[in-house]
Amino acid sequence: MIQTRSPRLGLRRAFTLIELVAVMVVLAVLAGVAIPKYFDYADRAKTSSVQGTLGAVRTALANFYTEAAVAGDAAYPTLAEIRTVGTVMQEAIPANPYNNLSTIQRITVLADAQNRAVSNTTQFGWNYYFDNNANPPVTIFWANSTDQTTVLNANGQPIRANRL
């Protein structure tokens, strides 16, 4: 830091150009390290959110089926029942973080459900298939998004959200 004397102001202090450039370089290096880390954390948070929601909904579907079976009517909930807070889930199903939608669409074709087909991604965050006429009844719930997650398959490749 340079100190200069001004007749009117007394002693003045100022940074040299070299000091300012050094500070800018340090800030640029820190930003270069921190920004990619931030995006990695954001991606992992999205993946964790989807996994948590899928786990909660799938558990709630299994509980609903078990309670219905004990009552003598082994069936999975209808789309209306899964959408109704307090029937299957105690709270509303959270938004899919990959498209920010919490809406659920019913899939009626088993092959689409088995392949985790994705459609209407601007309208629905989740897909739900159920067939209570099958023996035994079948249900599949998955994310309506093909975005890559931070979960890796056995080959080290990212798994897409609809495959979780």
PDB file of N, CA and C in Angstrom, residues 50-114:
ATOM      1  N   VAL A  50     -35.611 -36.134  -5.777  1.00  0.00           N
ATOM      2  CA  VAL A  50     -36.383 -37.114  -6.551  1.00  0.00           C
ATOM      3  C   VAL A  50     -36.372 -38.468  -5.848  1.00  0.00           C
ATOM      4  N   GLN A  51     -35.214 -38.901  -5.385  1.00  0.00           N
ATOM      5  CA  GLN A  51     -35.127 -40.191  -4.701  1.00  0.00           C
ATOM      6  C   GLN A  51     -35.981 -40.205  -3.433  1.00  0.00           C
ATOM      7  N   GLY A  52     -35.957 -39.119  -2.691  1.00  0.00           N
ATOM      8  CA  GLY A  52     -36.757 -39.044  -1.475  1.00  0.00           C
ATOM      9  C   GLY A  52     -38.248 -39.093  -1.761  1.00  0.00           C
ATOM     10  N   THR A  53     -38.672 -38.340  -2.778  1.00  0.00           N
ATOM     11  CA  THR A  53     -40.092 -38.337  -3.138  1.00  0.00           C
ATOM     12  C   THR A  53     -40.528 -39.704  -3.626  1.00  0.00           C
ATOM     13  N   LEU A  54     -39.726 -40.313  -4.507  1.00  0.00           N
ATOM     14  CA  LEU A  54     -40.080 -41.640  -5.012  1.00  0.00           C
ATOM     15  C   LEU A  54     -40.171 -42.654  -3.875  1.00  0.00           C
ATOM     16  N   GLY A  55     -39.224 -42.603  -2.965  1.00  0.00           N
ATOM     17  CA  GLY A  55     -39.255 -43.525  -1.829  1.00  0.00           C
ATOM     18  C   GLY A  55     -40.490 -43.330  -0.964  1.00  0.00           C
ATOM     19  N   ALA A  56     -40.829 -42.078  -0.695  1.00  0.00           N
ATOM     20  CA  ALA A  56     -41.995 -41.788   0.143  1.00  0.00           C
ATOM     21  C   ALA A  56     -43.291 -42.226  -0.532  1.00  0.00           C
ATOM     22  N   VAL A  57     -43.437 -41.900  -1.816  1.00  0.00           N
ATOM     23  CA  VAL A  57     -44.676 -42.257  -2.522  1.00  0.00           C
ATOM     24  C   VAL A  57     -44.789 -43.768  -2.672  1.00  0.00           C
ATOM     25  N   ARG A  58     -43.704 -44.421  -3.046  1.00  0.00           N
ATOM     26  CA  ARG A  58     -43.763 -45.876  -3.222  1.00  0.00           C
ATOM     27  C   ARG A  58     -44.072 -46.586  -1.903  1.00  0.00           C
ATOM     28  N   THR A  59     -43.521 -46.086  -0.820  1.00  0.00           N
ATOM     29  CA  THR A  59     -43.836 -46.651   0.495  1.00  0.00           C
ATOM     30  C   THR A  59     -45.302 -46.424   0.842  1.00  0.00           C
ATOM     31  N   ALA A  60     -45.797 -45.221   0.553  1.00  0.00           N
ATOM     32  CA  ALA A  60     -47.208 -44.918   0.828  1.00  0.00           C
ATOM     33  C   ALA A  60     -48.128 -45.798  -0.011  1.00  0.00           C
ATOM     34  N   LEU A  61     -47.756 -46.060  -1.262  1.00  0.00           N
ATOM     35  CA  LEU A  61     -48.561 -46.946  -2.114  1.00  0.00           C
ATOM     36  C   LEU A  61     -48.591 -48.361  -1.541  1.00  0.00           C
ATOM     37  N   ALA A  62     -47.442 -48.837  -1.082  1.00  0.00           N
ATOM     38  CA  ALA A  62     -47.382 -50.179  -0.484  1.00  0.00           C
ATOM     39  C   ALA A  62     -48.212 -50.239   0.797  1.00  0.00           C
ATOM     40  N   ASN A  63     -48.143 -49.188   1.606  1.00  0.00           N
ATOM     41  CA  ASN A  63     -48.944 -49.147   2.836  1.00  0.00           C
ATOM     42  C   ASN A  63     -50.435 -49.128   2.522  1.00  0.00           C
ATOM     43  N   PHE A  64     -50.822 -48.347   1.512  1.00  0.00           N
ATOM     44  CA  PHE A  64     -52.229 -48.278   1.114  1.00  0.00           C
ATOM     45  C   PHE A  64     -52.710 -49.662   0.689  1.00  0.00           C
ATOM     46  N   TYR A  65     -51.901 -50.330  -0.135  1.00  0.00           N
ATOM     47  CA  TYR A  65     -52.255 -51.672  -0.612  1.00  0.00           C
ATOM     48  C   TYR A  65     -52.383 -52.654   0.556  1.00  0.00           C
ATOM     49  N   THR A  66     -51.430 -52.592   1.478  1.00  0.00           N
ATOM     50  CA  THR A  66     -51.452 -53.499   2.629  1.00  0.00           C
ATOM     51  C   THR A  66     -52.698 -53.280   3.480  1.00  0.00           C
ATOM     52  N   GLU A  67     -53.007 -52.021   3.747  1.00  0.00           N
ATOM     53  CA  GLU A  67     -54.205 -51.723   4.541  1.00  0.00           C
ATOM     54  C   GLU A  67     -55.470 -52.177   3.814  1.00  0.00           C
ATOM     55  N   ALA A  68     -55.501 -51.977   2.482  1.00  0.00           N
ATOM     56  CA  ALA A  68     -56.664 -52.417   1.703  1.00  0.00           C
ATOM     57  C   ALA A  68     -56.769 -53.940   1.714  1.00  0.00           C
ATOM     58  N   ALA A  69     -55.632 -54.624   1.626  1.00  0.00           N
ATOM     59  CA  ALA A  69     -55.645 -56.094   1.635  1.00  0.00           C
ATOM     60  C   ALA A  69     -56.134 -56.623   2.978  1.00  0.00           C
ATOM     61  N   VAL A  70     -55.693 -56.005   4.058  1.00  0.00           N
ATOM     62  CA  VAL A  70     -56.143 -56.426   5.389  1.00  0.00           C
ATOM     63  C   VAL A  70     -57.646 -56.213   5.531  1.00  0.00           C
ATOM     64  N   ALA A  71     -58.148 -55.150   4.897  1.00  0.00           N
ATOM     65  CA  ALA A  71     -59.587 -54.855   4.953  1.00  0.00           C
ATOM     66  C   ALA A  71     -60.390 -55.733   3.993  1.00  0.00           C
ATOM     67  N   GLY A  72     -59.688 -56.544   3.179  1.00  0.00           N
ATOM     68  CA  GLY A  72     -60.381 -57.467   2.284  1.00  0.00           C
ATOM     69  C   GLY A  72     -60.516 -57.006   0.849  1.00  0.00           C
ATOM     70  N   ASP A  73     -59.908 -55.879   0.491  1.00  0.00           N
ATOM     71  CA  ASP A  73     -59.998 -55.361  -0.880  1.00  0.00           C
ATOM     72  C   ASP A  73     -58.603 -54.957  -1.347  1.00  0.00           C
ATOM     73  N   ALA A  74     -57.770 -55.926  -1.703  1.00  0.00           N
ATOM     74  CA  ALA A  74     -56.392 -55.656  -2.100  1.00  0.00           C
ATOM     75  C   ALA A  74     -56.366 -54.857  -3.394  1.00  0.00           C
ATOM     76  N   ALA A  75     -56.117 -53.551  -3.274  1.00  0.00           N
ATOM     77  CA  ALA A  75     -56.082 -52.676  -4.448  1.00  0.00           C
ATOM     78  C   ALA A  75     -55.167 -51.491  -4.172  1.00  0.00           C
ATOM     79  N   TYR A  76     -54.543 -51.007  -5.246  1.00  0.00           N
ATOM     80  CA  TYR A  76     -53.751 -49.786  -5.155  1.00  0.00           C
ATOM     81  C   TYR A  76     -54.674 -48.588  -5.324  1.00  0.00           C
ATOM     82  N   PRO A  77     -54.248 -47.407  -4.861  1.00  0.00           N
ATOM     83  CA  PRO A  77     -55.123 -46.241  -4.958  1.00  0.00           C
ATOM     84  C   PRO A  77     -55.319 -45.780  -6.399  1.00  0.00           C
ATOM     85  N   THR A  78     -56.466 -45.169  -6.639  1.00  0.00           N
ATOM     86  CA  THR A  78     -56.736 -44.572  -7.946  1.00  0.00           C
ATOM     87  C   THR A  78     -55.955 -43.267  -8.050  1.00  0.00           C
ATOM     88  N   LEU A  79     -55.964 -42.671  -9.231  1.00  0.00           N
ATOM     89  CA  LEU A  79     -55.288 -41.389  -9.419  1.00  0.00           C
ATOM     90  C   LEU A  79     -55.914 -40.329  -8.513  1.00  0.00           C
ATOM     91  N   ALA A  80     -57.232 -40.332  -8.409  1.00  0.00           N
ATOM     92  CA  ALA A  80     -57.904 -39.358  -7.533  1.00  0.00           C
ATOM     93  C   ALA A  80     -57.484 -39.549  -6.079  1.00  0.00           C
ATOM     94  N   GLU A  81     -57.343 -40.796  -5.656  1.00  0.00           N
ATOM     95  CA  GLU A  81     -56.946 -41.063  -4.266  1.00  0.00           C
ATOM     96  C   GLU A  81     -55.511 -40.639  -4.000  1.00  0.00           C
ATOM     97  N   ILE A  82     -54.626 -40.876  -4.958  1.00  0.00           N
ATOM     98  CA  ILE A  82     -53.230 -40.493  -4.732  1.00  0.00           C
ATOM     99  C   ILE A  82     -53.072 -38.971  -4.741  1.00  0.00           C
ATOM    100  N   ARG A  83     -53.935 -38.282  -5.453  1.00  0.00           N
ATOM    101  CA  ARG A  83     -53.889 -36.812  -5.489  1.00  0.00           C
ATOM    102  C   ARG A  83     -54.504 -36.179  -4.240  1.00  0.00           C
ATOM    103  N   THR A  84     -55.354 -36.911  -3.538  1.00  0.00           N
ATOM    104  CA  THR A  84     -56.056 -36.365  -2.374  1.00  0.00           C
ATOM    105  C   THR A  84     -55.164 -36.452  -1.140  1.00  0.00           C
ATOM    106  N   VAL A  85     -54.804 -35.297  -0.608  1.00  0.00           N
ATOM    107  CA  VAL A  85     -53.944 -35.251   0.576  1.00  0.00           C
ATOM    108  C   VAL A  85     -54.659 -35.925   1.744  1.00  0.00           C
ATOM    109  N   GLY A  86     -53.941 -36.807   2.429  1.00  0.00           N
ATOM    110  CA  GLY A  86     -54.492 -37.512   3.577  1.00  0.00           C
ATOM    111  C   GLY A  86     -55.009 -38.899   3.258  1.00  0.00           C
ATOM    112  N   THR A  87     -55.144 -39.227   1.980  1.00  0.00           N
ATOM    113  CA  THR A  87     -55.628 -40.555   1.604  1.00  0.00           C
ATOM    114  C   THR A  87     -54.465 -41.531   1.455  1.00  0.00           C
ATOM    115  N   VAL A  88     -53.493 -41.155   0.652  1.00  0.00           N
ATOM    116  CA  VAL A  88     -52.300 -41.981   0.456  1.00  0.00           C
ATOM    117  C   VAL A  88     -51.105 -41.315   1.135  1.00  0.00           C
ATOM    118  N   MET A  89     -50.908 -40.046   0.815  1.00  0.00           N
ATOM    119  CA  MET A  89     -49.813 -39.255   1.395  1.00  0.00           C
ATOM    120  C   MET A  89     -50.408 -38.266   2.392  1.00  0.00           C
ATOM    121  N   GLN A  90     -49.692 -38.023   3.474  1.00  0.00           N
ATOM    122  CA  GLN A  90     -50.180 -37.075   4.480  1.00  0.00           C
ATOM    123  C   GLN A  90     -49.988 -35.629   4.045  1.00  0.00           C
ATOM    124  N   GLU A  91     -49.100 -35.399   3.095  1.00  0.00           N
ATOM    125  CA  GLU A  91     -48.875 -34.067   2.538  1.00  0.00           C
ATOM    126  C   GLU A  91     -48.913 -34.187   1.030  1.00  0.00           C
ATOM    127  N   ALA A  92     -49.047 -33.048   0.366  1.00  0.00           N
ATOM    128  CA  ALA A  92     -49.053 -33.050  -1.097  1.00  0.00           C
ATOM    129  C   ALA A  92     -47.715 -33.570  -1.611  1.00  0.00           C
ATOM    130  N   ILE A  93     -47.751 -34.264  -2.727  1.00  0.00           N
ATOM    131  CA  ILE A  93     -46.521 -34.776  -3.331  1.00  0.00           C
ATOM    132  C   ILE A  93     -45.702 -33.587  -3.820  1.00  0.00           C
ATOM    133  N   PRO A  94     -44.423 -33.514  -3.447  1.00  0.00           N
ATOM    134  CA  PRO A  94     -43.595 -32.373  -3.843  1.00  0.00           C
ATOM    135  C   PRO A  94     -43.389 -32.312  -5.353  1.00  0.00           C
ATOM    136  N   ALA A  95     -42.965 -31.158  -5.806  1.00  0.00           N
ATOM    137  CA  ALA A  95     -42.683 -30.972  -7.226  1.00  0.00           C
ATOM    138  C   ALA A  95     -41.455 -31.782  -7.628  1.00  0.00           C
ATOM    139  N   ASN A  96     -41.486 -32.285  -8.843  1.00  0.00           N
ATOM    140  CA  ASN A  96     -40.318 -32.925  -9.436  1.00  0.00           C
ATOM    141  C   ASN A  96     -39.305 -31.801  -9.681  1.00  0.00           C
ATOM    142  N   PRO A  97     -38.117 -31.851  -9.092  1.00  0.00           N
ATOM    143  CA  PRO A  97     -37.181 -30.736  -9.226  1.00  0.00           C
ATOM    144  C   PRO A  97     -36.634 -30.542 -10.640  1.00  0.00           C
ATOM    145  N   TYR A  98     -36.822 -31.515 -11.506  1.00  0.00           N
ATOM    146  CA  TYR A  98     -36.318 -31.373 -12.869  1.00  0.00           C
ATOM    147  C   TYR A  98     -37.273 -30.596 -13.771  1.00  0.00           C
ATOM    148  N   ASN A  99     -38.554 -30.534 -13.424  1.00  0.00           N
ATOM    149  CA  ASN A  99     -39.479 -29.707 -14.217  1.00  0.00           C
ATOM    150  C   ASN A  99     -40.387 -28.849 -13.335  1.00  0.00           C
ATOM    151  N   ASN A 100     -40.167 -28.892 -12.029  1.00  0.00           N
ATOM    152  CA  ASN A 100     -40.895 -28.062 -11.058  1.00  0.00           C
ATOM    153  C   ASN A 100     -42.408 -28.256 -11.092  1.00  0.00           C
ATOM    154  N   LEU A 101     -42.860 -29.461 -11.405  1.00  0.00           N
ATOM    155  CA  LEU A 101     -44.290 -29.762 -11.447  1.00  0.00           C
ATOM    156  C   LEU A 101     -44.616 -30.867 -10.449  1.00  0.00           C
ATOM    157  N   SER A 102     -45.696 -30.702  -9.720  1.00  0.00           N
ATOM    158  CA  SER A 102     -46.113 -31.730  -8.763  1.00  0.00           C
ATOM    159  C   SER A 102     -47.328 -32.504  -9.262  1.00  0.00           C
ATOM    160  N   THR A 103     -47.766 -32.217 -10.470  1.00  0.00           N
ATOM    161  CA  THR A 103     -48.934 -32.895 -11.029  1.00  0.00           C
ATOM    162  C   THR A 103     -48.591 -34.329 -11.417  1.00  0.00           C
ATOM    163  N   ILE A 104     -49.616 -35.189 -11.372  1.00  0.00           N
ATOM    164  CA  ILE A 104     -49.426 -36.616 -11.654  1.00  0.00           C
ATOM    165  C   ILE A 104     -50.318 -37.001 -12.819  1.00  0.00           C
ATOM    166  N   GLN A 105     -49.752 -37.712 -13.791  1.00  0.00           N
ATOM    167  CA  GLN A 105     -50.584 -38.223 -14.883  1.00  0.00           C
ATOM    168  C   GLN A 105     -50.681 -39.737 -14.781  1.00  0.00           C
ATOM    169  N   ARG A 106     -51.839 -40.239 -15.138  1.00  0.00           N
ATOM    170  CA  ARG A 106     -52.047 -41.684 -15.121  1.00  0.00           C
ATOM    171  C   ARG A 106     -51.587 -42.258 -16.445  1.00  0.00           C
ATOM    172  N   ILE A 107     -50.797 -43.304 -16.365  1.00  0.00           N
ATOM    173  CA  ILE A 107     -50.360 -44.058 -17.535  1.00  0.00           C
ATOM    174  C   ILE A 107     -51.192 -45.334 -17.549  1.00  0.00           C
ATOM    175  N   THR A 108     -51.749 -45.666 -18.706  1.00  0.00           N
ATOM    176  CA  THR A 108     -52.666 -46.813 -18.776  1.00  0.00           C
ATOM    177  C   THR A 108     -52.084 -48.021 -19.500  1.00  0.00           C
ATOM    178  N   VAL A 109     -50.918 -47.859 -20.119  1.00  0.00           N
ATOM    179  CA  VAL A 109     -50.304 -48.959 -20.873  1.00  0.00           C
ATOM    180  C   VAL A 109     -49.152 -49.532 -20.047  1.00  0.00           C
ATOM    181  N   LEU A 110     -49.231 -50.823 -19.724  1.00  0.00           N
ATOM    182  CA  LEU A 110     -48.219 -51.468 -18.891  1.00  0.00           C
ATOM    183  C   LEU A 110     -46.827 -51.349 -19.500  1.00  0.00           C
ATOM    184  N   ALA A 111     -46.700 -51.524 -20.814  1.00  0.00           N
ATOM    185  CA  ALA A 111     -45.382 -51.442 -21.458  1.00  0.00           C
ATOM    186  C   ALA A 111     -44.763 -50.058 -21.261  1.00  0.00           C
ATOM    187  N   ASP A 112     -45.581 -49.002 -21.335  1.00  0.00           N
ATOM    188  CA  ASP A 112     -45.067 -47.647 -21.090  1.00  0.00           C
ATOM    189  C   ASP A 112     -44.574 -47.512 -19.656  1.00  0.00           C
ATOM    190  N   ALA A 113     -45.308 -48.102 -18.733  1.00  0.00           N
ATOM    191  CA  ALA A 113     -44.907 -48.044 -17.325  1.00  0.00           C
ATOM    192  C   ALA A 113     -43.626 -48.839 -17.085  1.00  0.00           C
ATOM    193  N   GLN A 114     -43.545 -50.026 -17.664  1.00  0.00           N
ATOM    194  CA  GLN A 114     -42.349 -50.851 -17.481  1.00  0.00           C
ATOM    195  C   GLN A 114     -41.113 -50.191 -18.083  1.00  0.00           C
TER     196      GLN A 114
END
